[in-house]
PDB file of C-alpha atoms (C1' of nucleotides) in Angstrom:
ATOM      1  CA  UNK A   1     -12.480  18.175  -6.576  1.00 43.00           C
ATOM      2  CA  UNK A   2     -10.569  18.664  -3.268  1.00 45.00           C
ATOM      3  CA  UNK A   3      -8.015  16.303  -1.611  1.00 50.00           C
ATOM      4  CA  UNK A   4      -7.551  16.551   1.598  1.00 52.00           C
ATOM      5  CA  UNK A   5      -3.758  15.658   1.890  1.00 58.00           C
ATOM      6  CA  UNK A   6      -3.108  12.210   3.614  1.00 65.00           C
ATOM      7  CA  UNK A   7       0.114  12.130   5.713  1.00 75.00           C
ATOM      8  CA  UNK A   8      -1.400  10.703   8.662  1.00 77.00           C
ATOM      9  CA  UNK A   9      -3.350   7.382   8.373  1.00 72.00           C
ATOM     10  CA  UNK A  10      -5.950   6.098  10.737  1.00 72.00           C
ATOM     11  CA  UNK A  11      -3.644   2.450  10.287  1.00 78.00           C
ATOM     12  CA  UNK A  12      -0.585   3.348  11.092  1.00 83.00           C
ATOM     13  CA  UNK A  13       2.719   1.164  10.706  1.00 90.00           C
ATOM     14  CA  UNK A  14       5.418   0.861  13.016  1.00 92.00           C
ATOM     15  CA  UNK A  15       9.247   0.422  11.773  1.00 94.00           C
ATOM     16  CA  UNK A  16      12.677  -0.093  12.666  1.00 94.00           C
ATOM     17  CA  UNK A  17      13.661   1.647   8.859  1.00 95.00           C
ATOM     18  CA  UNK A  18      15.707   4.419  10.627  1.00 94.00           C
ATOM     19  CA  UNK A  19      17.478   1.992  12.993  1.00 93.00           C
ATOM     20  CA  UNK A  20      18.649  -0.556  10.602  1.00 94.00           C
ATOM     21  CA  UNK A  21      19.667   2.408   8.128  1.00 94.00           C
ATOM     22  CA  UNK A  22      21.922   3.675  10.559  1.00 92.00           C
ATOM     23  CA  UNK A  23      23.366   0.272  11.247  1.00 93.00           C
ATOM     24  CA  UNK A  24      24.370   0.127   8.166  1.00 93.00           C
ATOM     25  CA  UNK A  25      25.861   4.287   8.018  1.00 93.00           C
ATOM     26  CA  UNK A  26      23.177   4.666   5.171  1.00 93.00           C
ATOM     27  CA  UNK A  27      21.636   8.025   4.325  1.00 93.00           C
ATOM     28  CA  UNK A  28      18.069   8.535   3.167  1.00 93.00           C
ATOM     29  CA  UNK A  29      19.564   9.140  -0.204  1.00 94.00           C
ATOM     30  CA  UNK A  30      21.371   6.267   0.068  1.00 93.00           C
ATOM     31  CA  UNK A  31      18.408   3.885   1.307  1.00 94.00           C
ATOM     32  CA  UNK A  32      16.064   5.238  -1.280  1.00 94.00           C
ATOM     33  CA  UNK A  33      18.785   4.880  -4.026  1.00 93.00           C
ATOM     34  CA  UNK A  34      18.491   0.776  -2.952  1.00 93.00           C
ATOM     35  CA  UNK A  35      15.007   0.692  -2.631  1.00 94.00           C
ATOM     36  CA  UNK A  36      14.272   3.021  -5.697  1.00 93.00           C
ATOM     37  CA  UNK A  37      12.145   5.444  -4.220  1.00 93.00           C
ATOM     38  CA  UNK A  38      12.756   9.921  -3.950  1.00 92.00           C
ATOM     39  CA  UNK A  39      14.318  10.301  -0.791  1.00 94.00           C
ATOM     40  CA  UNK A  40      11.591  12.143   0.959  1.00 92.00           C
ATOM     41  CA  UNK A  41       9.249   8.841   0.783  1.00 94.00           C
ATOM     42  CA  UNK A  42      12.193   7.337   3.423  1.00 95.00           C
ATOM     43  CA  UNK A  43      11.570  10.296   5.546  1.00 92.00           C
ATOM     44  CA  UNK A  44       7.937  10.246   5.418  1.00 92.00           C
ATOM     45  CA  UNK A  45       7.868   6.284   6.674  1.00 93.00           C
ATOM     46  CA  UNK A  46      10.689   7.167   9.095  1.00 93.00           C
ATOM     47  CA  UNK A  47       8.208   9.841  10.795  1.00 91.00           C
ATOM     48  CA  UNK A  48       5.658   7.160  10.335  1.00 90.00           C
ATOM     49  CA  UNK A  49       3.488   9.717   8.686  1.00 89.00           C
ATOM     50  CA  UNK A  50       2.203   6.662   6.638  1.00 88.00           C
ATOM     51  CA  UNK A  51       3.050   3.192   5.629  1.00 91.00           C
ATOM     52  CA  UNK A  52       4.444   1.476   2.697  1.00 93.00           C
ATOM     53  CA  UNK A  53       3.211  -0.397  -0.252  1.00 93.00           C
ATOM     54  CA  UNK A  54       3.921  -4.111   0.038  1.00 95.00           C
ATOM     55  CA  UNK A  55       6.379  -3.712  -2.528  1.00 94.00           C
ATOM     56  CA  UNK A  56       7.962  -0.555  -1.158  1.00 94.00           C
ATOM     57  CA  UNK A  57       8.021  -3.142   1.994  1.00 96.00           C
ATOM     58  CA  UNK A  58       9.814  -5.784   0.589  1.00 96.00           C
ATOM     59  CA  UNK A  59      12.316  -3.692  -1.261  1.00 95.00           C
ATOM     60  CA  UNK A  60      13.125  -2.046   1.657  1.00 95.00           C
ATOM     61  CA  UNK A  61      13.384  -4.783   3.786  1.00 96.00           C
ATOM     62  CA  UNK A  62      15.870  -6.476   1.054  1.00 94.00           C
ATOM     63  CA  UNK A  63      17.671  -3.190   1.244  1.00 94.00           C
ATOM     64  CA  UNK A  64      18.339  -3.784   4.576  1.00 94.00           C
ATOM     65  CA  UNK A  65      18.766  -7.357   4.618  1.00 94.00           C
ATOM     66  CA  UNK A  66      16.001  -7.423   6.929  1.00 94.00           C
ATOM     67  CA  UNK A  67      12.833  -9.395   7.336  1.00 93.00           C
ATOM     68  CA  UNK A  68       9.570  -7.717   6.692  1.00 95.00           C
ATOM     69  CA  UNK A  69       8.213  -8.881  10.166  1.00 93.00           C
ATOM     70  CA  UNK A  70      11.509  -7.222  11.747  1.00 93.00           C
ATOM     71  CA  UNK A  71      11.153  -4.063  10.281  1.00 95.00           C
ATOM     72  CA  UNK A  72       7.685  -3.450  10.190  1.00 95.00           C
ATOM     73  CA  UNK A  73       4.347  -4.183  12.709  1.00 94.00           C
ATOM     74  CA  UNK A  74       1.410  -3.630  13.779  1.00 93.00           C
ATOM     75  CA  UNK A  75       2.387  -2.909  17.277  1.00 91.00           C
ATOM     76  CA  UNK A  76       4.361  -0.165  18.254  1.00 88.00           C
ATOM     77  CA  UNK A  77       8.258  -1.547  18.258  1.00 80.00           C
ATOM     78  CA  UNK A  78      10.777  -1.407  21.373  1.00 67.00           C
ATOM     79  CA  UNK A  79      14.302  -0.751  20.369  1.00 59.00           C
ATOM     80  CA  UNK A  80      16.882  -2.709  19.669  1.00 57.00           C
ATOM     81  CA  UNK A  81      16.452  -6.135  18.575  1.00 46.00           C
TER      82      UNK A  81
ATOM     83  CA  UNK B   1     -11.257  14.849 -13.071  1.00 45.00           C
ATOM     84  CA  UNK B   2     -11.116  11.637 -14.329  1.00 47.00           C
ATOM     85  CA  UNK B   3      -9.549   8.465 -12.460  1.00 51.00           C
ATOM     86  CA  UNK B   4      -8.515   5.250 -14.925  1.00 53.00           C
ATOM     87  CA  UNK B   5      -9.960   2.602 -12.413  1.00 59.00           C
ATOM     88  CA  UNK B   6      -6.590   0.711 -11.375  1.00 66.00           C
ATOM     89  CA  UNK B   7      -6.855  -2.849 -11.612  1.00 74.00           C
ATOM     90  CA  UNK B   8      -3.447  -4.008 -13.116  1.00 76.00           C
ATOM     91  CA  UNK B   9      -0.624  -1.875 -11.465  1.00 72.00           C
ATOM     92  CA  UNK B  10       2.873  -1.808 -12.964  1.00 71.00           C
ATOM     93  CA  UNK B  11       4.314  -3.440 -10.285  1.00 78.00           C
ATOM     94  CA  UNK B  12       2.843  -6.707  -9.513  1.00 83.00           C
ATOM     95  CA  UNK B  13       3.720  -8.547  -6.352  1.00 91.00           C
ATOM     96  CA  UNK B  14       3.166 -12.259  -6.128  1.00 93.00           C
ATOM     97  CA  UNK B  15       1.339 -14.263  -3.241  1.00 94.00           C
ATOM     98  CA  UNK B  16       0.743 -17.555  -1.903  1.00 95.00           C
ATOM     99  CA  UNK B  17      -3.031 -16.645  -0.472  1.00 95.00           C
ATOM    100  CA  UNK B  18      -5.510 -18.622  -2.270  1.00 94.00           C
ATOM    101  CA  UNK B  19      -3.139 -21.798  -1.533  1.00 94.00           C
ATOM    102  CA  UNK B  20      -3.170 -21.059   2.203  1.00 94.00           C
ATOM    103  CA  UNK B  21      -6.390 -20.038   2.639  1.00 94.00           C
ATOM    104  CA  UNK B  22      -7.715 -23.532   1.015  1.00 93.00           C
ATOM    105  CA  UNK B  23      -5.372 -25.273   3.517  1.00 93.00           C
ATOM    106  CA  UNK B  24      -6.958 -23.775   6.270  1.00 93.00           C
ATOM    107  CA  UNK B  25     -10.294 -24.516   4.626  1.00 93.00           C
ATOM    108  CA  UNK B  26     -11.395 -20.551   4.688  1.00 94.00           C
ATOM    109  CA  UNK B  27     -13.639 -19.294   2.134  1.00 93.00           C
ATOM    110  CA  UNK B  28     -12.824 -15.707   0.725  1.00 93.00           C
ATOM    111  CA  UNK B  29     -15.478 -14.099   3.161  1.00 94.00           C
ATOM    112  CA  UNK B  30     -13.760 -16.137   5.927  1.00 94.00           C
ATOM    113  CA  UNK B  31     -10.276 -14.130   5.610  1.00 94.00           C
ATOM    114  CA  UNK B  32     -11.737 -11.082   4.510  1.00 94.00           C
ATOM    115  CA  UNK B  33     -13.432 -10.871   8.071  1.00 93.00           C
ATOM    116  CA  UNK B  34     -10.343 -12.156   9.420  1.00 93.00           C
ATOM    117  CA  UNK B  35      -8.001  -9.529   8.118  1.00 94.00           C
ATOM    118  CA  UNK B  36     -11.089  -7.037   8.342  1.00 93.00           C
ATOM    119  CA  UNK B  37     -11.538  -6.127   4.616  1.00 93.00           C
ATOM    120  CA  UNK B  38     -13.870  -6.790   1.760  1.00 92.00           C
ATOM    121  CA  UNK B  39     -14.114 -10.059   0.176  1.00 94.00           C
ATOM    122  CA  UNK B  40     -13.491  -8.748  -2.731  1.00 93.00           C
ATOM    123  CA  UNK B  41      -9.993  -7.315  -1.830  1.00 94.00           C
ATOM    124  CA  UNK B  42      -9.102 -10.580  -1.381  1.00 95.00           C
ATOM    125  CA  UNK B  43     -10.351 -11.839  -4.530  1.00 93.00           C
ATOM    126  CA  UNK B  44      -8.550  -8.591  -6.447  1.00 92.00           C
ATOM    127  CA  UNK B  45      -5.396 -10.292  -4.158  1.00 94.00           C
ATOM    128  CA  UNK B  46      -5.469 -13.963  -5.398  1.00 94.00           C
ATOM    129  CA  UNK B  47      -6.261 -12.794  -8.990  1.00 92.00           C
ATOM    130  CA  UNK B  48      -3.128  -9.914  -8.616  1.00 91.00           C
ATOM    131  CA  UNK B  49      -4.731  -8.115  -9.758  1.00 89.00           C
ATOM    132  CA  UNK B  50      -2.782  -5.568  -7.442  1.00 89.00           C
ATOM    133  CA  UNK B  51      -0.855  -5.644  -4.551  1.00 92.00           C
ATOM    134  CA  UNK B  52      -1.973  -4.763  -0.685  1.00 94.00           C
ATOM    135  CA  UNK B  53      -1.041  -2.149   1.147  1.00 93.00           C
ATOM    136  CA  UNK B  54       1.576  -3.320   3.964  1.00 95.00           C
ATOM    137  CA  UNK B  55      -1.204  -3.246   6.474  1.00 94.00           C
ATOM    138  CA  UNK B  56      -3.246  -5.478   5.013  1.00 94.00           C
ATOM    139  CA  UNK B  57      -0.175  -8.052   4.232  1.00 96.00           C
ATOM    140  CA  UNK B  58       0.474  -7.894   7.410  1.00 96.00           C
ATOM    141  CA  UNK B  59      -3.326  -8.846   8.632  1.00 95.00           C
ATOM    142  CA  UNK B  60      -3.452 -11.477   5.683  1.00 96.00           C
ATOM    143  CA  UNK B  61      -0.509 -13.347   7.244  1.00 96.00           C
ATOM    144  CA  UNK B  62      -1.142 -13.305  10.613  1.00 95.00           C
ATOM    145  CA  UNK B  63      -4.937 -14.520   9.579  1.00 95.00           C
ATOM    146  CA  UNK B  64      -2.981 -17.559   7.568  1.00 95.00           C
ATOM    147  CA  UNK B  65      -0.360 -18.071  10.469  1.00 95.00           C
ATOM    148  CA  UNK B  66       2.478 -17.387   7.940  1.00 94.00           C
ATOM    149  CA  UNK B  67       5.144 -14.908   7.609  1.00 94.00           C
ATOM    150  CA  UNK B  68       4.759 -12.187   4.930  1.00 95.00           C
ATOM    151  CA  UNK B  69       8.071 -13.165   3.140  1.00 93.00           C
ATOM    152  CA  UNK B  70       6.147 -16.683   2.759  1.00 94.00           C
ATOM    153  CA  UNK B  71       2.946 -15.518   1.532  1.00 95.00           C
ATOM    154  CA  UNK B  72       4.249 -12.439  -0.529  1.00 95.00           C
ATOM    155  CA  UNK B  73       6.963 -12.140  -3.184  1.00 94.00           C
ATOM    156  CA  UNK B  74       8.302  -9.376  -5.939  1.00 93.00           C
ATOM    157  CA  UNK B  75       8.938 -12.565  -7.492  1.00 91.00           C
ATOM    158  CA  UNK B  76       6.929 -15.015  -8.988  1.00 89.00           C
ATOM    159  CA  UNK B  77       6.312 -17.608  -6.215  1.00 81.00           C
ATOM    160  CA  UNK B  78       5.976 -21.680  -7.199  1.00 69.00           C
ATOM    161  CA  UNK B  79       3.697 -24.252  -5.635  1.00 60.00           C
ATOM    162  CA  UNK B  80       4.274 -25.391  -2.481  1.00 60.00           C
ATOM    163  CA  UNK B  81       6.422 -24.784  -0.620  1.00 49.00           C
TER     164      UNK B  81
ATOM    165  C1'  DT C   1      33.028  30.935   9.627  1.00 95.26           C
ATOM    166  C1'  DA C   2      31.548  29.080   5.447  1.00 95.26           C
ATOM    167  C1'  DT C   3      30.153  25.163   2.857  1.00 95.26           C
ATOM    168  C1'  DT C   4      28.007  20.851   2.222  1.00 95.26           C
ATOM    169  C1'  DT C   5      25.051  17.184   3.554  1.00 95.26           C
ATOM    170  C1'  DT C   6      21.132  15.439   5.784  1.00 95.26           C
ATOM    171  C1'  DT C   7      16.690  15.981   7.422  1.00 95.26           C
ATOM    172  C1'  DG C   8      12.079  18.354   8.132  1.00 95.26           C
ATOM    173  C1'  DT C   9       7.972  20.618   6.203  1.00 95.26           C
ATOM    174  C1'  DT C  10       4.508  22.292   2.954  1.00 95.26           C
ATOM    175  C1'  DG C  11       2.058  22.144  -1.228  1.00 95.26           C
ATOM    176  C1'  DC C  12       0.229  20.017  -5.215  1.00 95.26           C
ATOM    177  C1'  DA C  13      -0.331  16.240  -8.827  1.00 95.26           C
ATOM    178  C1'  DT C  14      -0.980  11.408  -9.974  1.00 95.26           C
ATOM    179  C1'  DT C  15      -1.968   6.712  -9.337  1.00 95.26           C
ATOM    180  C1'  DA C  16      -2.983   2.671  -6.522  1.00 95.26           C
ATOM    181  C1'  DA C  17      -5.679   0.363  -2.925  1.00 95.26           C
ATOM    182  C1'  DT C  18     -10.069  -0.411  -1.093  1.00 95.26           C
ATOM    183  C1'  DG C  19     -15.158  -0.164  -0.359  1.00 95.26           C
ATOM    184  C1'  DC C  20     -19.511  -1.050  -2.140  1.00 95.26           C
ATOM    185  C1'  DT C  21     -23.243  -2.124  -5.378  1.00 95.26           C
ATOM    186  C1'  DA C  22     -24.877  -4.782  -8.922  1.00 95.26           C
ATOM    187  C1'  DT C  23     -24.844  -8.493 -12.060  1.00 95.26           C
ATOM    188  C1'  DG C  24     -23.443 -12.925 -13.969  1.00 95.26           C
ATOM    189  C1'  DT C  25     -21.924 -17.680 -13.606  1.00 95.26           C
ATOM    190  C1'  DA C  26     -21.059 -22.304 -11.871  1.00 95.26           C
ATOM    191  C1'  DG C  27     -21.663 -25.892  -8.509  1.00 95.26           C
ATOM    192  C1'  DC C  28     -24.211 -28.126  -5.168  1.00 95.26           C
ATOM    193  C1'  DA C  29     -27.605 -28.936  -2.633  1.00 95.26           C
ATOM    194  C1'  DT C  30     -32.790 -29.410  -1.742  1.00 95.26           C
TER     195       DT C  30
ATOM    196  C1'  DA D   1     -36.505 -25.856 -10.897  1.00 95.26           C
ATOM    197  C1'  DT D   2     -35.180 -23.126  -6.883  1.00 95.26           C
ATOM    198  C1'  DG D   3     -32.113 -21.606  -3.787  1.00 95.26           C
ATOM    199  C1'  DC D   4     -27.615 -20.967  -1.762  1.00 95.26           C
ATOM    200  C1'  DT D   5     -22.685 -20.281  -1.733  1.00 95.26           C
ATOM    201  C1'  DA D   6     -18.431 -19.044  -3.825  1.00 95.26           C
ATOM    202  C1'  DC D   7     -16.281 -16.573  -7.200  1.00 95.26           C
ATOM    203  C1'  DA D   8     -15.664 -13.105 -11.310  1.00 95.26           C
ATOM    204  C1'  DT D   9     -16.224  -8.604 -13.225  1.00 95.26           C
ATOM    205  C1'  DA D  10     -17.393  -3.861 -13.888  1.00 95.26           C
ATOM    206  C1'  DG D  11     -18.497   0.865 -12.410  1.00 95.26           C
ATOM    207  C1'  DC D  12     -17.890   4.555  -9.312  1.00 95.26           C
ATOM    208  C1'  DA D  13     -16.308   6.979  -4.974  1.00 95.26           C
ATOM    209  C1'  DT D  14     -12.827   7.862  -1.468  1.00 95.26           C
ATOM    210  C1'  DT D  15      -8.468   7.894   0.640  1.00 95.26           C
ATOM    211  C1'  DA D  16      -3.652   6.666   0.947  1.00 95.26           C
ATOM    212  C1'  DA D  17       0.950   6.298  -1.082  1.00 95.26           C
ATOM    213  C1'  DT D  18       4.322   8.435  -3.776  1.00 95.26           C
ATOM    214  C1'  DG D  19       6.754  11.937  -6.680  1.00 95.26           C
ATOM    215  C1'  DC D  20       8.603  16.251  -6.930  1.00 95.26           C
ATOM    216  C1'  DA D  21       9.771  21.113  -6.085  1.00 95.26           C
ATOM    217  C1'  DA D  22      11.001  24.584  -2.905  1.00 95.26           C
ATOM    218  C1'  DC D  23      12.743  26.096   1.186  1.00 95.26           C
ATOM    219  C1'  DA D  24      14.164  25.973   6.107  1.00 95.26           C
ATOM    220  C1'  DA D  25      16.747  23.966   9.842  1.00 95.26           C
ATOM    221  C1'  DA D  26      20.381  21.137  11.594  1.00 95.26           C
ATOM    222  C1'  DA D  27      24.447  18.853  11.596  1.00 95.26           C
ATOM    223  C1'  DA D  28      28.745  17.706   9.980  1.00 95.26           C
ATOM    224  C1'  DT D  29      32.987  19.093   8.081  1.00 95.26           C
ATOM    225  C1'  DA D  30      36.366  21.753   5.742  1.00 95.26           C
TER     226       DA D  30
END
DNA sequence: TATTTTTGTTGCATTAATGCTATGTAGCAT
DNA sequence: ATGCTACATAGCATTAATGCAACAAAAATA
């Protein structure tokens, strides 16, 4: 049985994770520490190599004390706001 | 290789969808071809019997005209509301 | 400069999310 | 009774999400 590795959805996600993280002078470690996650799973949605679980989603976005909506879309995000 | 069929994940997340999908009067094939997934999905959704992938949150809620943070919870959610 | 911290990248293993088919049931119409 | 629609359930296949280890590259800082 073979798997071809994911890392690079046809769906992808857009996010502000890096943004807001820096906001608030978090590190990766520190981020996935909140959101209990490893580390590298921040980095992978920060690349937007793939998207979150709903619950990864919604921990993250309490991590931040962010909305889901303002954090994460559909359609590619500007910056700021 | 052998794959225990998921169905009941560890980490359940809770959601408002069967309530507003009857207010808006859609059947389960309605939002499923709204959000652009099986019907089933969305039955496997109301029953929790697992949790959607952010994508699809995000589809389900704009389909219901309702924020994610209304429709989906790590908590349990009450009526109404 | 040397050390430490943060981030990027690759590889592999495991589990969850989703599709799809088929079957069964219950309700509501003809 | 027959048919139709909505929903439940189970089996199997595929792909995505995540963990984790190892190592490299930057960046920050002593």
């Amino acid at each position: 049985m073979l798997w071809i590795m994911s890392r690079n959805p046809e769906e992808p996600v857009y996010n502000r994770i890096e943004e807001a993280r820096a906001a608030l002078g978090l590190s990766r470690q520190d981020l996935a520490d909140r959101a209990g996650v490893h580390y590298q799973t921040i980095g992978y949605l920060e690349r937007e190599e793939y998207s979150p679980s709903l619950v990864l989603a919604l921990r993250i976005a309490k991590s931040l004390n962010q909305e889901v909506s303002e954090l994460f879309s559909l359609t590619p995000l500007k910056k700021g706001k």
